[in-house]
Coordinates of C-alpha atoms in Angstrom, one line a residue:
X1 CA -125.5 47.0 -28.3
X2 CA -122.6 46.3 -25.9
X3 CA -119.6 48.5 -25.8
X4 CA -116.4 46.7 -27.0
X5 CA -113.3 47.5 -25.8
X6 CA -110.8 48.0 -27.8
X7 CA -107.1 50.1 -27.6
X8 CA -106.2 53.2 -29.0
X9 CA -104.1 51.4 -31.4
X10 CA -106.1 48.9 -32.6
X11 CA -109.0 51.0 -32.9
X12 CA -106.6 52.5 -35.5
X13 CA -106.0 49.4 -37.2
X14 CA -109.3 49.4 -37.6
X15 CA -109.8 52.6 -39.3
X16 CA -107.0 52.0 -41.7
X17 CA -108.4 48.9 -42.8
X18 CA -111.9 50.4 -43.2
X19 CA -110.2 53.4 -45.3
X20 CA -108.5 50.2 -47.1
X21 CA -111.9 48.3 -47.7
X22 CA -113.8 51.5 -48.9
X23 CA -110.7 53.1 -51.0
X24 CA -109.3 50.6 -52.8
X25 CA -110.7 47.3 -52.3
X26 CA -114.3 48.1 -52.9
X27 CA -113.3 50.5 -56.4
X28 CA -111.1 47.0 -57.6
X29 CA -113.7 45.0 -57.1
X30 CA -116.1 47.6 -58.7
X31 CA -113.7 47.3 -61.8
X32 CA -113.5 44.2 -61.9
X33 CA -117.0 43.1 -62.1
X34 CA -117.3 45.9 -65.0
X35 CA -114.3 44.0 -66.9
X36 CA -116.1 40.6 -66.1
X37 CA -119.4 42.0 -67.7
X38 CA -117.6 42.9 -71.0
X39 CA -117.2 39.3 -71.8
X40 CA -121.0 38.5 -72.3
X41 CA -123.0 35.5 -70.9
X42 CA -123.0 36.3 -67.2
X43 CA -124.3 32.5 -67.2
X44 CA -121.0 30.9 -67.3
X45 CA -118.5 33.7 -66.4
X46 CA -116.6 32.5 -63.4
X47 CA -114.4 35.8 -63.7
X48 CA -117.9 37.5 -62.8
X49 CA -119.0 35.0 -60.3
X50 CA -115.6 35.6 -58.2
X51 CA -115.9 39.0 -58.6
X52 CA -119.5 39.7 -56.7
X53 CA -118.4 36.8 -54.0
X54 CA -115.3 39.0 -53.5
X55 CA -117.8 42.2 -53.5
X56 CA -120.0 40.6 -51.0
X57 CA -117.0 39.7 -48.7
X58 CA -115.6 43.0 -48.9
X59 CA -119.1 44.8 -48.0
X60 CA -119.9 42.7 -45.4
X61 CA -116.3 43.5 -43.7
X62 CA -117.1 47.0 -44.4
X63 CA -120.0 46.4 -42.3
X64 CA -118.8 44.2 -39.3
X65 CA -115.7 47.0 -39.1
X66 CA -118.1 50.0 -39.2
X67 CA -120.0 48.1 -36.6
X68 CA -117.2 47.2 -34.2
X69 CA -116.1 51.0 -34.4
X70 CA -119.7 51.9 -33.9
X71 CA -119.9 50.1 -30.0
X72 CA -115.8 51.0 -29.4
X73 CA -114.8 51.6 -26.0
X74 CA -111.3 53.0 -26.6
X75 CA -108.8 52.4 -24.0
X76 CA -105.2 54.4 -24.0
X77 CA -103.1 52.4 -21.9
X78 CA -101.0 55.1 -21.5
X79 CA -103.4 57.0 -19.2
X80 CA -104.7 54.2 -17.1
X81 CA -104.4 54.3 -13.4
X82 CA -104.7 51.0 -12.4
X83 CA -102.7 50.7 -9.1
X84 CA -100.6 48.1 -10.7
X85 CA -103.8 45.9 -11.1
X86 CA -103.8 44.4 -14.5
X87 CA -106.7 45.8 -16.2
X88 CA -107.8 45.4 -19.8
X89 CA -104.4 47.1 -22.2
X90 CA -101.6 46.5 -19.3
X91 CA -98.5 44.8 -20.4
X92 CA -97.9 42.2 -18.2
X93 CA -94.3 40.1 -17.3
X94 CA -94.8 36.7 -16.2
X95 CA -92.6 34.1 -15.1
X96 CA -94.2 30.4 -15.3
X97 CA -93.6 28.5 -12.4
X98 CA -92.7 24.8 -13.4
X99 CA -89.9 26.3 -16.5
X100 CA -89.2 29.7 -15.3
X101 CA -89.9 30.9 -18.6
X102 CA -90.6 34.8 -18.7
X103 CA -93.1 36.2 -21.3
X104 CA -94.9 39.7 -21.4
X105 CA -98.1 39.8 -22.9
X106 CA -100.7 42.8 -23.2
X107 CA -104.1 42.4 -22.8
X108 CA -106.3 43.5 -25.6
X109 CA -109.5 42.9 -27.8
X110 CA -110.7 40.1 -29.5
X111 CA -109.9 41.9 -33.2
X112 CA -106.2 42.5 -31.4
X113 CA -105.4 39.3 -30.2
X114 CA -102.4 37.6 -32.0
X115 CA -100.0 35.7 -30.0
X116 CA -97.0 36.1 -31.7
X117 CA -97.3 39.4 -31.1
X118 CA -97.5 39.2 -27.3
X119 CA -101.5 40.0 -27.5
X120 CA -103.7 38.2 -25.9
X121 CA -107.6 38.4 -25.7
X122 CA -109.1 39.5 -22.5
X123 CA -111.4 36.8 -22.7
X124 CA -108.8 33.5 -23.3
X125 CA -108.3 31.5 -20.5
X126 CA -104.8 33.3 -19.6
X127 CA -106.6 37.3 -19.8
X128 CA -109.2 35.6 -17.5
X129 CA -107.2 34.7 -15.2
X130 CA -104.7 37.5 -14.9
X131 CA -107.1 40.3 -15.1
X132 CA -107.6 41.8 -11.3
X133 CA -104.4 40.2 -10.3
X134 CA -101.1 42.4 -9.2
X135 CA -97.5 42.3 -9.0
X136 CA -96.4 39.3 -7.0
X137 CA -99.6 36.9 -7.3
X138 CA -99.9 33.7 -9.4
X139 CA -102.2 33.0 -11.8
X140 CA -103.3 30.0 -12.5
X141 CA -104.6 29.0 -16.5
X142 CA -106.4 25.7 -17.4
X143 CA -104.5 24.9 -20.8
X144 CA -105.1 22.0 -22.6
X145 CA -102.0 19.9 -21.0
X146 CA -103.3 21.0 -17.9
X147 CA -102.7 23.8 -14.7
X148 CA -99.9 26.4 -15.6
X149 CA -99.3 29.0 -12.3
X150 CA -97.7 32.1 -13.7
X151 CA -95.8 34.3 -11.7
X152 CA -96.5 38.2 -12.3
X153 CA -93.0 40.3 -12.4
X154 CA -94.5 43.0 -13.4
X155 CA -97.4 45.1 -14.7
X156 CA -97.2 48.3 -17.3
X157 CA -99.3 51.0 -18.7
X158 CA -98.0 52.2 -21.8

Protein backbone atom coordinates (compact mmCIF):
# COMPACT_ATOMS: atom_id res chain seq x y z
CA UNK A 1 0.00 0.00 0.00
CA UNK A 2 1.22 3.47 -0.76
CA UNK A 3 2.08 5.83 1.99
CA UNK A 4 -0.28 8.88 2.09
CA UNK A 5 0.72 11.96 3.09
CA UNK A 6 -1.09 13.65 5.29
CA UNK A 7 -0.25 16.80 8.10
CA UNK A 8 0.09 16.66 11.58
CA UNK A 9 -3.18 18.25 11.95
CA UNK A 10 -5.28 16.59 9.78
CA UNK A 11 -3.98 13.32 10.75
CA UNK A 12 -5.62 14.53 13.94
CA UNK A 13 -8.82 15.29 12.47
CA UNK A 14 -8.68 12.04 11.50
CA UNK A 15 -8.34 10.48 14.81
CA UNK A 16 -11.09 12.52 16.35
CA UNK A 17 -13.41 11.57 13.82
CA UNK A 18 -12.47 7.82 14.14
CA UNK A 19 -12.92 8.20 18.16
CA UNK A 20 -16.36 9.99 16.92
CA UNK A 21 -17.33 6.98 14.54
CA UNK A 22 -16.48 4.22 17.14
CA UNK A 23 -17.77 6.27 20.49
CA UNK A 24 -20.83 7.59 19.70
CA UNK A 25 -21.97 7.04 16.29
CA UNK A 26 -21.51 3.34 16.03
CA UNK A 27 -23.31 2.84 20.06
CA UNK A 28 -26.44 5.26 18.43
CA UNK A 29 -26.79 3.32 15.68
CA UNK A 30 -26.38 0.09 17.82
CA UNK A 31 -29.41 1.54 19.81
CA UNK A 32 -31.27 2.34 17.35
CA UNK A 33 -31.52 -0.75 15.49
CA UNK A 34 -32.38 -2.43 19.02
CA UNK A 35 -35.41 0.21 19.33
CA UNK A 36 -36.28 -0.54 15.56
CA UNK A 37 -36.46 -4.32 16.38
CA UNK A 38 -38.95 -3.83 19.32
CA UNK A 39 -41.61 -2.83 16.83
CA UNK A 40 -41.90 -6.42 15.22
CA UNK A 41 -42.07 -7.30 11.48
CA UNK A 42 -38.59 -6.46 10.40
CA UNK A 43 -40.37 -6.91 6.84
CA UNK A 44 -41.82 -3.46 6.62
CA UNK A 45 -39.90 -1.49 9.27
CA UNK A 46 -38.32 1.37 7.45
CA UNK A 47 -37.06 2.72 11.06
CA UNK A 48 -34.90 -0.69 10.90
CA UNK A 49 -34.01 -0.48 7.25
CA UNK A 50 -32.37 3.14 7.91
CA UNK A 51 -30.88 2.09 10.78
CA UNK A 52 -28.51 -0.86 9.34
CA UNK A 53 -27.85 1.51 5.98
CA UNK A 54 -26.70 4.03 8.58
CA UNK A 55 -24.67 1.11 10.41
CA UNK A 56 -23.17 0.06 7.25
CA UNK A 57 -22.15 3.71 6.37
CA UNK A 58 -20.68 4.31 9.56
CA UNK A 59 -18.58 0.88 9.53
CA UNK A 60 -17.39 1.29 6.36
CA UNK A 61 -15.99 4.96 7.31
CA UNK A 62 -14.68 3.34 10.29
CA UNK A 63 -12.83 1.34 7.90
CA UNK A 64 -11.65 3.67 5.03
CA UNK A 65 -10.40 6.11 8.21
CA UNK A 66 -8.51 3.27 9.95
CA UNK A 67 -7.11 2.58 6.58
CA UNK A 68 -6.00 6.04 5.59
CA UNK A 69 -4.27 6.23 9.17
CA UNK A 70 -2.88 2.81 8.51
CA UNK A 71 -0.56 4.13 5.16
CA UNK A 72 -0.10 7.93 6.87
CA UNK A 73 2.89 9.70 6.12
CA UNK A 74 2.70 12.56 8.68
CA UNK A 75 4.22 15.72 7.76
CA UNK A 76 4.72 18.71 10.54
CA UNK A 77 5.17 21.64 8.60
CA UNK A 78 6.65 23.25 11.25
CA UNK A 79 9.89 21.18 10.98
CA UNK A 80 10.38 21.19 7.26
CA UNK A 81 13.47 22.43 5.70
CA UNK A 82 12.61 23.07 2.42
CA UNK A 83 14.94 26.01 1.27
CA UNK A 84 11.96 28.02 0.55
CA UNK A 85 10.82 25.32 -2.09
CA UNK A 86 7.24 24.65 -1.72
CA UNK A 87 6.91 21.27 -0.71
CA UNK A 88 3.85 19.21 0.38
CA UNK A 89 2.30 21.47 3.95
CA UNK A 90 4.01 25.04 2.94
CA UNK A 91 1.74 27.97 3.06
CA UNK A 92 2.11 29.65 0.09
CA UNK A 93 1.28 33.65 -0.90
CA UNK A 94 0.47 34.18 -4.40
CA UNK A 95 -0.25 37.14 -6.38
CA UNK A 96 -2.19 36.34 -9.82
CA UNK A 97 -0.87 38.06 -12.50
CA UNK A 98 -3.81 39.34 -14.85
CA UNK A 99 -5.93 40.86 -11.22
CA UNK A 100 -3.20 41.13 -8.81
CA UNK A 101 -5.30 39.36 -6.44
CA UNK A 102 -3.13 37.87 -3.43
CA UNK A 103 -4.32 34.50 -1.88
CA UNK A 104 -2.26 32.09 0.49
CA UNK A 105 -2.97 28.59 0.29
CA UNK A 106 -1.29 25.52 2.06
CA UNK A 107 -0.80 22.54 0.46
CA UNK A 108 -2.18 19.47 2.01
CA UNK A 109 -3.91 15.97 1.51
CA UNK A 110 -6.66 14.93 -0.40
CA UNK A 111 -8.90 14.28 3.10
CA UNK A 112 -7.63 18.12 3.93
CA UNK A 113 -8.40 19.85 0.97
CA UNK A 114 -11.20 22.49 1.39
CA UNK A 115 -10.87 25.72 -0.35
CA UNK A 116 -12.48 27.93 1.66
CA UNK A 117 -10.15 27.18 4.09
CA UNK A 118 -7.10 28.11 2.05
CA UNK A 119 -6.32 24.11 1.57
CA UNK A 120 -5.65 22.82 -1.44
CA UNK A 121 -4.80 19.25 -2.57
CA UNK A 122 -1.38 18.52 -3.66
CA UNK A 123 -2.66 16.86 -6.52
CA UNK A 124 -5.21 19.78 -8.12
CA UNK A 125 -4.08 21.39 -10.93
CA UNK A 126 -2.77 24.61 -8.73
CA UNK A 127 -0.62 22.02 -5.93
CA UNK A 128 0.81 20.55 -9.25
CA UNK A 129 1.96 23.27 -10.45
CA UNK A 130 3.31 25.15 -7.46
CA UNK A 131 4.99 22.22 -5.87
CA UNK A 132 9.05 22.54 -6.53
CA UNK A 133 8.56 26.16 -7.31
CA UNK A 134 10.22 29.14 -4.95
CA UNK A 135 9.84 32.59 -4.08
CA UNK A 136 9.79 34.83 -7.13
CA UNK A 137 8.69 32.18 -9.93
CA UNK A 138 5.28 31.97 -11.62
CA UNK A 139 3.22 29.25 -11.84
CA UNK A 140 1.19 28.69 -14.38
CA UNK A 141 -2.51 26.53 -13.65
CA UNK A 142 -4.74 25.19 -16.54
CA UNK A 143 -8.34 26.24 -14.99
CA UNK A 144 -11.27 25.74 -16.77
CA UNK A 145 -11.50 29.53 -18.17
CA UNK A 146 -8.11 28.99 -19.20
CA UNK A 147 -4.02 29.81 -18.25
CA UNK A 148 -3.82 31.67 -14.80
CA UNK A 149 0.26 32.64 -14.00
CA UNK A 150 0.53 33.10 -10.30
CA UNK A 151 3.15 35.03 -8.82
CA UNK A 152 4.78 33.45 -5.48
CA UNK A 153 5.38 36.29 -2.60
CA UNK A 154 6.11 34.04 -0.44
CA UNK A 155 6.53 30.49 1.01
CA UNK A 156 6.06 29.37 4.92
CA UNK A 157 6.62 26.42 7.13
CA UNK A 158 4.44 26.57 9.97
Amino acid sequence: MATLPITKRGAELLKAELQRLKTQDRPAVIAAIAEARSHGDLSENAEYDAAKDRQGFIEGRIKEVEGKLAAAQIIDPATLHAGGRVVFGATVELEEEDSGEQVTYQIVGEDEADLKQGLINVGSPIGRALIGKEVGDTAEVQAPGGARHYEIIAVKYV
